[in-house]
XYZ file of C-alpha atoms in Angstrom:
660
model
C -39.880 5.796 241.356
C -38.940 9.116 242.849
C -36.081 7.466 244.769
C -34.844 5.953 241.526
C -35.046 9.275 239.756
C -33.275 11.002 242.612
C -30.527 8.377 242.479
C -30.144 8.934 238.760
C -30.002 12.677 239.270
C -27.441 12.263 242.063
C -25.297 9.985 239.879
C -25.470 12.514 237.057
C -24.577 15.300 239.466
C -21.556 13.331 240.715
C -20.408 12.678 237.116
C -20.772 16.372 236.340
C -18.822 17.330 239.455
C -16.027 14.919 238.471
C -15.843 16.521 235.013
C -15.862 19.996 236.554
C -13.085 18.951 238.953
C -11.003 17.679 236.021
C -11.705 20.890 234.088
C -10.757 22.950 237.135
C -7.524 21.031 237.579
C -6.311 21.512 234.005
C -7.655 25.081 233.878
C -5.644 25.932 236.971
C -2.510 24.448 235.450
C -2.875 26.654 232.376
C -3.902 29.754 234.331
C -1.117 29.333 236.909
C 1.732 28.521 234.539
C 4.363 31.098 233.712
C 4.138 30.015 230.092
C 2.145 32.055 227.598
C -1.073 30.377 226.442
C -3.108 31.991 223.668
C -5.986 31.234 221.351
C -6.697 32.990 218.046
C -9.575 32.788 215.582
C -9.298 32.255 211.824
C -8.199 35.884 211.346
C -5.409 35.625 213.881
C -7.356 37.703 216.459
C -6.812 36.843 220.107
C -9.861 35.204 221.633
C -7.986 34.054 224.719
C -4.675 34.804 226.385
C -3.592 33.656 229.824
C -2.264 36.055 232.485
C 1.313 35.451 231.284
C 0.513 37.865 228.433
C 1.145 40.811 230.723
C 4.732 39.723 231.271
C 5.494 39.243 227.602
C 3.179 41.827 225.958
C 2.894 44.455 228.654
C -0.924 44.294 228.394
C -3.533 42.579 230.544
C -5.318 39.654 228.935
C -8.487 41.691 228.552
C -6.550 44.297 226.565
C -5.244 41.639 224.194
C -8.598 40.080 223.320
C -9.789 41.292 219.922
C -6.353 42.377 218.765
C -4.286 40.773 216.044
C -1.617 38.442 217.367
C 0.766 39.888 214.752
C 0.781 43.203 216.628
C 2.794 41.553 219.389
C 5.358 39.868 217.152
C 8.673 41.467 216.325
C 8.278 43.334 212.970
C 11.031 41.213 211.404
C 9.165 38.003 212.322
C 5.669 38.889 211.136
C 6.014 38.043 207.458
C 7.804 34.796 208.276
C 5.098 33.838 210.786
C 2.323 34.474 208.262
C 4.168 32.523 205.569
C 4.802 29.596 207.931
C 1.133 29.484 208.967
C 0.091 29.331 205.325
C 2.466 26.423 204.706
C 1.233 24.537 207.782
C -2.399 24.940 206.796
C -1.617 23.902 203.220
C 0.005 20.708 204.537
C -2.805 20.127 207.004
C -0.501 20.275 210.031
C -2.207 19.834 213.404
C 0.573 20.610 215.848
C 3.723 22.595 215.124
C 6.595 24.106 217.082
C 8.159 27.404 216.054
C 10.433 30.097 217.454
C 9.868 33.825 217.126
C 10.057 37.011 219.130
C 7.400 39.047 220.879
C 7.742 42.736 221.700
C 6.786 44.010 225.138
C 4.924 47.278 225.445
C 8.111 48.784 226.898
C 10.098 47.722 223.836
C 11.731 44.706 225.472
C 12.038 41.676 223.204
C 11.411 38.102 224.339
C 12.535 35.093 222.276
C 9.746 32.525 222.557
C 9.248 28.851 221.741
C 5.671 28.169 220.657
C 3.801 24.880 220.493
C 0.748 25.526 218.335
C -2.328 23.349 217.913
C -4.092 24.275 214.646
C -7.857 23.819 214.297
C -9.822 23.333 211.071
C -13.531 23.519 210.268
C -15.511 20.832 208.449
C -14.241 22.150 205.103
C -10.632 21.822 206.384
C -10.278 25.586 206.385
C -8.206 27.271 209.067
C -10.510 27.934 212.023
C -8.073 29.092 214.666
C -5.175 27.971 216.825
C -4.220 27.454 220.437
C -0.622 28.010 221.479
C 1.646 27.583 224.463
C 4.907 29.498 224.579
C 7.705 30.157 226.981
C 10.690 32.432 227.162
C 13.521 30.259 225.885
C 16.190 32.331 227.604
C 14.835 31.586 231.086
C 11.658 30.517 232.844
C 9.581 33.077 234.665
C 6.249 33.015 236.282
C 3.206 35.188 236.030
C 0.242 34.776 238.305
C -1.464 38.136 237.903
C -5.220 38.085 237.784
C -5.141 34.385 238.679
C -7.597 34.811 241.552
C -10.008 36.720 239.336
C -9.779 34.149 236.510
C -10.206 31.251 238.957
C -13.179 32.980 240.598
C -14.710 33.597 237.172
C -14.337 29.951 236.202
C -15.808 28.784 239.551
C -18.727 31.168 239.137
C -19.475 29.763 235.666
C -19.330 26.185 236.944
C -21.379 26.854 240.112
C -24.100 28.701 238.141
C -24.941 25.900 235.672
C -28.783 26.049 235.199
C -31.120 23.007 235.117
C -34.692 22.647 233.766
C -37.351 20.002 234.617
C -40.474 19.188 232.559
C -43.077 16.434 232.054
C -45.303 15.600 229.107
C -48.248 13.291 228.315
C -48.145 10.511 225.762
C -49.070 12.964 222.978
C -46.109 15.181 223.769
C -48.152 17.959 225.398
C -46.462 19.722 228.313
C -48.061 18.945 231.663
C -45.716 21.094 233.739
C -42.144 22.505 234.122
C -39.892 24.536 236.385
C -38.891 28.190 236.157
C -35.731 27.573 234.137
C -37.696 26.032 231.266
C -40.167 28.912 231.429
C -37.317 31.367 231.101
C -35.921 29.456 228.120
C -39.394 29.407 226.503
C -40.024 33.073 227.227
C -43.076 32.424 229.426
C -43.834 33.960 232.774
C -46.187 31.298 234.171
C -46.603 27.565 233.964
C -50.169 27.985 232.648
C -48.791 29.425 229.421
C -46.939 26.226 228.548
C -49.351 23.521 229.731
C -51.027 21.821 226.774
C -48.500 22.981 224.225
C -46.193 20.674 222.299
C -42.590 21.214 221.228
C -43.874 22.188 217.779
C -45.450 25.274 219.361
C -42.355 26.318 221.272
C -39.446 28.565 220.200
C -37.437 25.395 219.554
C -39.934 24.055 217.006
C -37.072 23.447 214.541
C -35.784 20.720 216.890
C -39.302 19.390 217.727
C -39.093 16.329 215.449
C -35.966 15.107 217.219
C -37.445 15.783 220.650
C -40.653 13.880 219.760
C -38.687 10.894 218.445
C -36.727 10.733 221.713
C -39.989 10.908 223.738
C -41.495 7.982 221.819
C -38.338 5.889 222.235
C -38.248 6.562 225.989
C -41.900 5.607 226.439
C -41.307 2.451 224.414
C -37.824 1.338 225.575
C -36.991 3.070 228.826
C -34.687 5.884 230.041
C -32.465 7.786 227.670
C -29.654 9.635 229.407
C -27.033 12.239 228.552
C -28.601 13.354 225.297
C -26.635 16.281 223.904
C -28.867 18.391 221.708
C -29.450 22.018 220.737
C -32.340 24.158 221.911
C -33.503 27.458 220.466
C -34.662 29.840 223.158
C -37.300 32.543 222.958
C -34.695 35.234 222.256
C -33.560 33.312 219.165
C -30.306 32.088 220.694
C -29.375 28.429 220.542
C -27.927 26.652 223.542
C -26.669 23.124 224.045
C -28.435 20.800 226.465
C -27.537 17.617 228.230
C -30.930 15.942 228.627
C -32.103 12.919 230.624
C -35.539 11.449 229.897
C -37.477 8.765 231.841
C -40.826 7.104 231.185
C -43.508 8.803 233.319
C -45.576 6.002 234.860
C -48.731 5.775 236.872
C -49.805 2.461 238.374
C -47.300 0.716 236.114
C -48.662 2.354 232.992
C -46.552 4.752 230.902
C -48.478 7.990 230.730
C -45.799 10.263 229.370
C -42.210 11.456 229.720
C -40.299 13.045 232.602
C -37.349 15.086 231.451
C -34.538 17.133 232.915
C -31.917 19.124 231.069
C -29.106 21.446 231.915
C -27.561 24.145 229.825
C -24.124 22.782 229.039
C -23.218 25.430 226.471
C -20.539 26.863 228.725
C -19.424 23.394 229.808
C -19.277 22.301 226.162
C -17.137 25.305 225.339
C -15.042 24.677 228.433
C -14.717 21.031 227.467
C -13.356 22.158 224.101
C -10.924 24.387 225.938
C -10.086 21.515 228.277
C -9.346 19.280 225.325
C -7.140 22.011 223.928
C -5.412 22.484 227.281
C -4.936 18.741 227.589
C -3.546 18.645 224.060
C -1.121 21.403 224.988
C -0.052 19.558 228.144
C 0.316 16.256 226.295
C 2.412 17.890 223.574
C 4.336 20.361 225.721
C 8.132 20.060 225.344
C 8.522 20.406 229.131
C 7.738 17.565 231.503
C 4.484 18.129 233.414
C 3.427 16.063 236.407
C 0.608 16.028 238.952
C 1.107 14.469 242.377
C -1.299 13.836 245.249
C -0.824 15.478 248.683
C 1.583 12.643 249.601
C 3.785 13.456 246.581
C 2.839 10.320 244.686
C 2.621 10.973 240.950
C -0.912 10.630 239.540
C -0.239 12.031 236.060
C 2.726 12.680 233.815
C 2.823 13.909 230.234
C 4.852 12.073 227.551
C 7.655 14.638 227.714
C 8.415 13.810 231.348
C 8.324 10.057 230.705
C 10.707 10.497 227.774
C 12.947 12.797 229.797
C 13.403 10.191 232.541
C 13.083 7.170 230.200
C 10.132 5.562 231.978
C 7.046 4.141 230.239
C 5.018 5.869 232.954
C 5.714 7.557 236.273
C 2.197 7.169 237.674
C 2.318 5.555 241.133
C 5.920 6.536 241.825
C 6.776 8.771 244.745
C 8.519 11.973 243.711
C 11.334 11.136 246.121
C 12.073 7.986 244.067
C 13.121 9.994 241.025
C 14.977 12.770 242.876
C 18.717 12.353 243.432
C 19.188 11.919 247.222
C 21.390 15.004 247.574
C 18.467 17.116 246.300
C 15.805 15.777 248.671
C 16.232 18.879 250.901
C 15.486 21.003 247.829
C 12.310 18.950 247.289
C 11.244 19.619 250.867
C 11.966 23.315 250.401
C 9.807 23.391 247.259
C 6.920 21.689 249.093
C 7.228 24.149 251.964
C 7.145 27.160 249.630
C 4.144 25.754 247.760
C 2.220 25.365 251.013
C 2.897 29.047 251.690
C 1.166 29.921 248.421
C 4.377 30.521 246.491
C 5.278 29.098 243.101
C 8.968 28.202 243.516
C 11.371 27.487 240.720
C 14.447 25.504 241.664
C 17.182 23.426 240.041
C 16.833 19.735 240.876
C 18.612 16.608 239.664
C 16.425 13.631 238.720
C 17.551 10.031 238.292
C 16.658 8.405 234.989
C 15.588 4.775 234.745
C 19.132 3.847 233.661
C 20.673 5.619 236.661
C 21.923 8.662 234.731
C 21.352 12.096 236.253
C 19.310 14.803 234.547
C 19.466 18.429 235.675
C 15.975 19.930 235.785
C 14.628 23.413 236.345
C 11.373 22.700 238.154
C 8.481 24.994 239.040
C 5.618 23.815 241.237
C 2.220 24.991 242.413
C -0.464 23.719 244.766
C -3.789 22.363 243.511
C -6.800 23.068 245.723
C -10.504 22.315 245.523
C -13.328 24.838 245.715
C -13.048 24.892 249.497
C -9.339 25.613 249.463
C -8.331 22.126 250.516
C -5.070 20.814 249.089
C -5.708 18.151 246.451
C -2.182 17.798 245.122
C 0.709 19.452 243.368
C 1.513 20.281 239.759
C 5.024 20.766 238.446
C 6.585 21.829 235.178
C 10.063 20.440 234.563
C 12.564 21.544 231.965
C 15.683 19.525 231.185
C 18.527 22.046 231.348
C 21.346 19.464 231.219
C 22.312 20.434 227.688
C 21.699 24.096 228.444
C 24.139 23.975 231.374
C 26.675 22.138 229.209
C 26.185 24.736 226.482
C 26.669 27.524 229.022
C 29.876 25.867 230.251
C 31.060 25.479 226.665
C 30.206 29.135 226.097
C 32.240 30.150 229.131
C 35.165 28.096 227.864
C 34.763 29.665 224.441
C 34.655 33.128 225.997
C 37.862 32.414 227.903
C 39.549 31.167 224.738
C 38.308 34.196 222.827
C 39.537 36.485 225.601
C 42.956 34.816 225.449
C 43.038 35.245 221.668
C 41.916 38.837 222.061
C 44.631 39.537 224.612
C 47.199 38.011 222.244
C 46.335 40.452 219.458
C 48.904 43.283 219.602
C 46.502 45.913 218.236
C 44.597 48.655 219.963
C 40.860 47.916 219.655
C 37.975 50.334 219.872
C 34.265 49.515 219.626
C 32.287 52.424 218.184
C 28.590 52.973 217.665
C 27.439 53.674 214.081
C 27.459 57.411 214.857
C 31.043 57.330 216.183
C 30.627 57.043 219.963
C 33.321 55.108 221.847
C 31.622 52.080 223.484
C 34.590 49.956 224.608
C 38.309 49.478 224.086
C 41.284 47.134 224.530
C 44.768 48.550 224.914
C 47.762 47.118 223.083
C 50.774 45.651 224.880
C 52.318 49.074 225.400
C 49.271 50.324 227.286
C 49.784 53.792 225.796
C 46.618 55.807 225.137
C 46.125 59.370 223.995
C 43.974 59.913 227.101
C 42.582 57.814 229.983
C 39.503 55.627 229.165
C 37.121 57.717 231.262
C 37.945 60.702 229.054
C 36.725 59.094 225.793
C 34.288 56.250 226.593
C 30.732 57.349 225.856
C 31.846 60.296 223.723
C 31.969 60.883 219.972
C 35.307 60.782 218.208
C 35.057 64.457 217.247
C 34.741 65.353 220.948
C 38.012 63.770 222.016
C 40.292 63.220 219.005
C 42.347 65.876 217.231
C 40.162 67.398 214.465
C 42.113 65.946 211.472
C 42.036 62.442 212.948
C 38.381 62.742 214.007
C 37.442 63.846 210.492
C 39.413 60.924 209.047
C 37.693 58.381 211.348
C 34.191 59.743 210.670
C 34.889 59.700 206.927
C 35.823 56.021 207.010
C 32.796 55.207 209.199
C 30.557 56.644 206.490
C 32.494 54.767 203.804
C 32.106 51.522 205.769
C 28.357 52.022 206.202
C 27.983 52.881 202.524
C 30.075 50.065 201.014
C 30.233 47.441 203.769
C 33.902 46.912 202.875
C 36.800 47.010 205.345
C 38.415 50.441 205.612
C 42.187 50.871 205.967
C 43.993 54.113 206.694
C 47.118 55.489 208.406
C 47.378 58.285 210.946
C 49.858 59.885 213.316
C 49.506 60.915 216.950
C 51.738 63.008 219.160
C 52.041 61.214 222.512
C 54.489 62.803 224.884
C 57.514 63.954 222.894
C 57.045 61.263 220.217
C 55.199 61.206 216.923
C 53.713 57.739 216.691
C 52.477 56.230 213.452
C 49.450 53.903 213.337
C 47.869 51.629 210.756
C 44.077 51.291 211.227
C 41.482 48.808 209.962
C 37.723 49.298 210.384
C 35.024 46.603 210.058
C 31.453 45.959 211.229
C 30.862 44.065 214.489
C 27.146 43.269 214.335
C 25.558 46.714 214.281
C 28.572 48.434 215.832
C 31.990 49.244 214.357
C 35.306 47.654 215.347
C 38.437 49.757 214.869
C 41.813 47.992 215.130
C 44.848 50.246 215.338
C 48.448 49.019 215.281
C 51.500 51.066 216.290
C 53.793 50.825 213.243
C 56.223 53.581 214.222
C 59.247 51.281 214.505
C 58.177 49.265 211.473
C 57.869 52.412 209.342
C 61.273 53.656 210.561
C 62.846 50.355 209.522
C 61.021 50.491 206.189
C 62.272 54.012 205.531
C 65.849 52.998 206.352
C 65.466 49.940 204.148
C 64.073 52.099 201.333
C 66.955 54.557 201.600
C 69.451 51.681 201.577
C 67.691 50.118 198.593
C 67.808 53.434 196.736
C 71.550 53.684 197.407
C 72.073 50.105 196.248
C 69.965 50.712 193.151
C 71.918 53.877 192.327
C 75.204 51.986 192.705
C 73.868 49.125 190.627
C 72.688 51.515 187.939
C 76.103 53.147 187.816
C 77.749 49.736 187.536
C 75.279 48.701 184.851
C 75.964 51.864 182.930
C 79.652 51.065 182.994
C 79.021 47.469 181.987
C 76.515 48.363 179.280
C 78.864 50.879 177.590
C 82.465 49.568 178.062
C 85.307 51.659 176.649
C 88.779 50.127 176.049
C 92.025 51.868 174.907
C 93.564 49.762 172.085
C 96.702 51.786 171.365
C 97.915 55.292 171.809
C 95.183 57.448 170.247
C 92.881 54.483 169.537
C 89.878 53.393 171.685
C 87.199 50.758 171.143
C 83.587 50.471 172.464
C 81.960 47.039 171.929
C 78.147 47.247 172.311
C 75.945 44.334 173.321
C 72.131 44.051 173.622
C 69.301 46.429 172.838
C 69.831 50.174 172.647
C 67.082 52.483 173.893
C 67.012 56.254 174.343
C 68.678 56.198 177.750
C 71.425 53.829 176.658
C 72.041 55.847 173.475
C 72.674 58.879 175.687
C 75.039 56.789 177.841
C 76.910 55.607 174.686
C 77.441 59.208 173.554
C 78.552 60.347 177.026
C 80.955 57.400 177.434
C 82.366 57.811 173.893
C 82.989 61.545 174.252
C 84.472 61.135 177.732
C 86.788 58.380 176.353
C 87.886 60.496 173.379
C 88.663 63.363 175.722
C 90.327 61.242 178.406
C 92.559 59.166 176.050
C 93.108 61.933 173.458
C 91.871 59.471 170.871
C 91.931 60.208 167.156
C 90.183 56.904 166.226
C 87.195 55.509 168.075
C 85.944 52.051 167.121
C 82.263 51.245 167.838
C 81.625 47.523 167.473
C 77.949 46.502 167.127
C 78.525 42.779 166.673
C 76.453 42.145 169.868
C 73.591 44.418 168.787
C 70.874 42.269 167.246
C 68.532 45.027 166.098
C 69.484 48.330 164.509
C 66.573 50.595 163.723
C 66.205 54.279 162.980
C 66.650 55.144 166.644
C 69.928 53.162 166.943
C 71.247 54.474 163.632
C 70.480 58.063 164.676
C 72.254 57.502 167.983
C 75.384 56.194 166.197
C 75.357 59.090 163.727
C 75.038 61.625 166.558
C 77.866 59.938 168.443
C 80.129 60.024 165.324
C 79.399 63.725 164.733
C 80.090 64.589 168.357
C 83.383 62.627 168.232
C 84.421 64.445 165.066
C 83.900 67.733 166.875
C 86.513 66.515 169.379
C 88.933 65.551 166.532
C 88.295 61.804 166.449
C 87.112 59.592 163.617
C 84.526 56.864 164.350
C 84.982 53.415 162.838
C 81.816 51.255 162.908
C 82.456 47.489 162.934
C 80.427 44.284 163.275
C 77.776 45.126 160.714
C 75.964 41.900 159.832
C 74.233 41.407 156.450
C 70.837 41.786 158.144
C 71.857 45.049 159.831
C 73.371 46.306 156.560
C 70.040 45.717 154.794
C 68.198 47.472 157.622
C 70.523 50.512 157.441
C 70.027 50.784 153.693
C 66.278 50.323 154.062
C 65.919 53.080 156.624
C 68.296 55.390 154.732
C 70.819 55.798 157.521
C 73.482 58.446 156.782
C 76.880 56.907 157.736
C 79.095 59.311 155.807
C 80.767 60.541 159.013
C 81.852 57.005 159.898
C 84.207 54.455 158.437
C 82.824 50.920 158.424
C 84.573 47.559 158.674
C 83.083 44.078 158.817
C 84.663 42.974 162.102
C 86.223 44.499 165.174
C 89.573 42.951 164.208
C 89.450 44.656 160.826
C 88.539 47.924 162.531
C 91.503 47.676 164.891
C 93.800 46.772 161.980
C 92.482 49.770 160.048
C 93.111 52.110 162.983
C 96.639 50.845 163.623
C 97.628 50.993 159.938
C 96.314 54.510 159.671
C 98.219 55.451 162.802
C 101.480 54.098 161.174
C 100.727 55.828 157.892
C 100.127 59.117 159.624
C 102.671 59.594 162.464
C 100.811 62.727 163.534
C 97.955 60.489 164.826
C 99.244 60.347 168.386
C 97.617 60.919 171.688
C 99.521 64.221 172.042
C 98.603 65.631 168.625
C 94.871 66.327 168.499
C 93.423 67.665 165.283
C 90.055 69.248 165.152
C 89.441 68.760 161.428
C 87.838 65.709 159.903
C 90.058 62.804 158.915
C-alpha cells in the first residue's frame, strides 16, 4: 500500500512540476519581454507591472505598485482613457486594443499600443485589467530586475508546503505532520489527536471535509480536491488535497490524506492564464522553439502573419528566407551569450511571398540553467517599411515644392525666436544664419521691424488668423520692399516673406501712367461733355446731353464764359434737348451761367425745352428772366441770326456790356 501511495505522490509531484515548468516558461516570456505588461485592480491601481515599466515610466516596478495607472498617462489622454474604459465595461468587452501615450519620469513621451484583457466579478462589475503594451515607434528591450523577479518566482515555487494527516472512521485525527500543526496553530501532535475537523480552526469547512472522508472510505481514492482551509490565524488558504482509504488487513479503518497549499500556485495559475491570454491575443507573432530550433508553439498572430494553420513542428530555417539564414545563426549565437538580440529578418509565407519581420529572441532555461529552447517575438514591419519609404518620397516631393517657392521662410517659436529658415532664390539675407538662428527677433532685427513682427505674432496667437504686413529693409545700398504672411505651423510660427521691390516699382509706374491717362481722359470728357460751337460771327451754341451734376454745371459755366470771351459772342445758345431731367440744381446752374454771360455782354438763348421740362421749371419756380427761350435749337439759331441782321452792331468786334 505504501508503494502505491508513494507512486501516487510521485505522479502528483511530476504533474505539479510540469505545471510549474509551464508557468515558469510563460512567466519568463512576460518578464523578459521588452513590452510593458501591467495589471490594475478595479480602481485602476497597479497591482503588477513588469520590469519594462522602468523604461517607459522611469520608475521601478515596486515604485509603481499601489499607484494609479492614470498618473503615468499623458494628461491629454487621461479623460479619454477613463471614458473609453467606461464604454468597454458598459458593453461587456473582454479584450480591447487602444493607443495612448505614457509620460516618463524625465518628461519623455512614449506612444504605446495596448492590448487589454478586462476582468469582471460575479456581478459583472469591473474587477481589474491586465495589459500588454509596446512602443509603437520602435521596439526596445528591458531586462532590469529580471534575475530578481525570476529568483523570486523560483523561490515561491520551490517553497510550496505540504501537509499529511490520517483519521479514523469517525473522522478523529490519529496523527499529522508539522505543516498541518502549523496550519492548525498547534505545537505538538498530541494536541490534535482525537479531535475532529469540527473542532479545528477550519470548522466552517468541516461538513465538506467529512463528506469527502465518507466517500473515500466507501468508494476509494479522491484526488486533486481543490478546497479552502481556514488556518488558526483566521486566514483562508486554498488546498489541493488527495485522500486514500486507510486500510488494515484489508479493512478500511479511516482516511489517509495529503494536501499542499496551492494558494500561490492558484494565484500564479490565474496570472498564467492572463499571460497566456495576452500571448494568444498579442498583435505580434510569438513563437517557442526547442534547442534544435523546431517550433513547439506559435500564437495565432504568427500563424496569420505567415498564413499557416500552425507552425508547430516546422524548423525555423524552413520559414526564413535563405539569404537571412546567416542572420538567424547570428541571433542564436547572441542568445547563447545571454543577449536578447533584435534583428530584421525576412520570412517566407505559405504562398511564397516575403514578409519583413523585426524579431527579438531570448533563451529559455530550466531551474538548473540548462537550455530548454528559445522564445521569439516577431513584428511584421513590411507595411511600416513601405510607409517609411513613402514618407521619404513625400519628404523629397515636399522639399522640391518648398525649394520651388520663391519666398523667404522663417520658422519662429511662439515667443519670437528664430528656429529655422529657407532663403529665396536671390540668397540675400540681412545677416548670415548663424547671426540670427536661436535668437529673438528683437535681438537681431531693426527695432521698427522687430516691433512689427512681434505685434503680428501676438495678433496671430490671439485671433488664429493669418497676418499680412509690408516692411522695408536696407540691404547694401538698396531699399528692398517685402510682403510678409504669418501663419501657425503646429505650435510654431511660419513667416513667409517675398521681395516685391521690383513689383512695387512697376506698380508705382503703372499707377502714375494710369493717373496721367485718367487726367487726359477727364480733360477729353470735359470737352466732350460741354461742347461749344461757333454758329456765326458773334453767335455760339452749346448743346448739352445727359445728366448735369455740380461738377458738370461748373464745367458748363467755365466753357460758356471762355467761349463768349474767345469768340466775342453777343448771343450764346444753350440747347438742353439732350437733358432728360431738369431740377432745381440744373435750373440754378443755367441761371448762373446766363447771368455770368450777361456780365460779359452776351445774351443767353435757352432752347430744347420739352413740355415735361417746362412743367418742371414752372413747378420749381425757376427764374429765367435773364434768358430768351425757344422750342428748338433751330429756332434759337434763327432767332440769333435775325437779331444779328436787325442790329448790325451785334458783331464779334462790337462788344456791349449792357443787357440786350
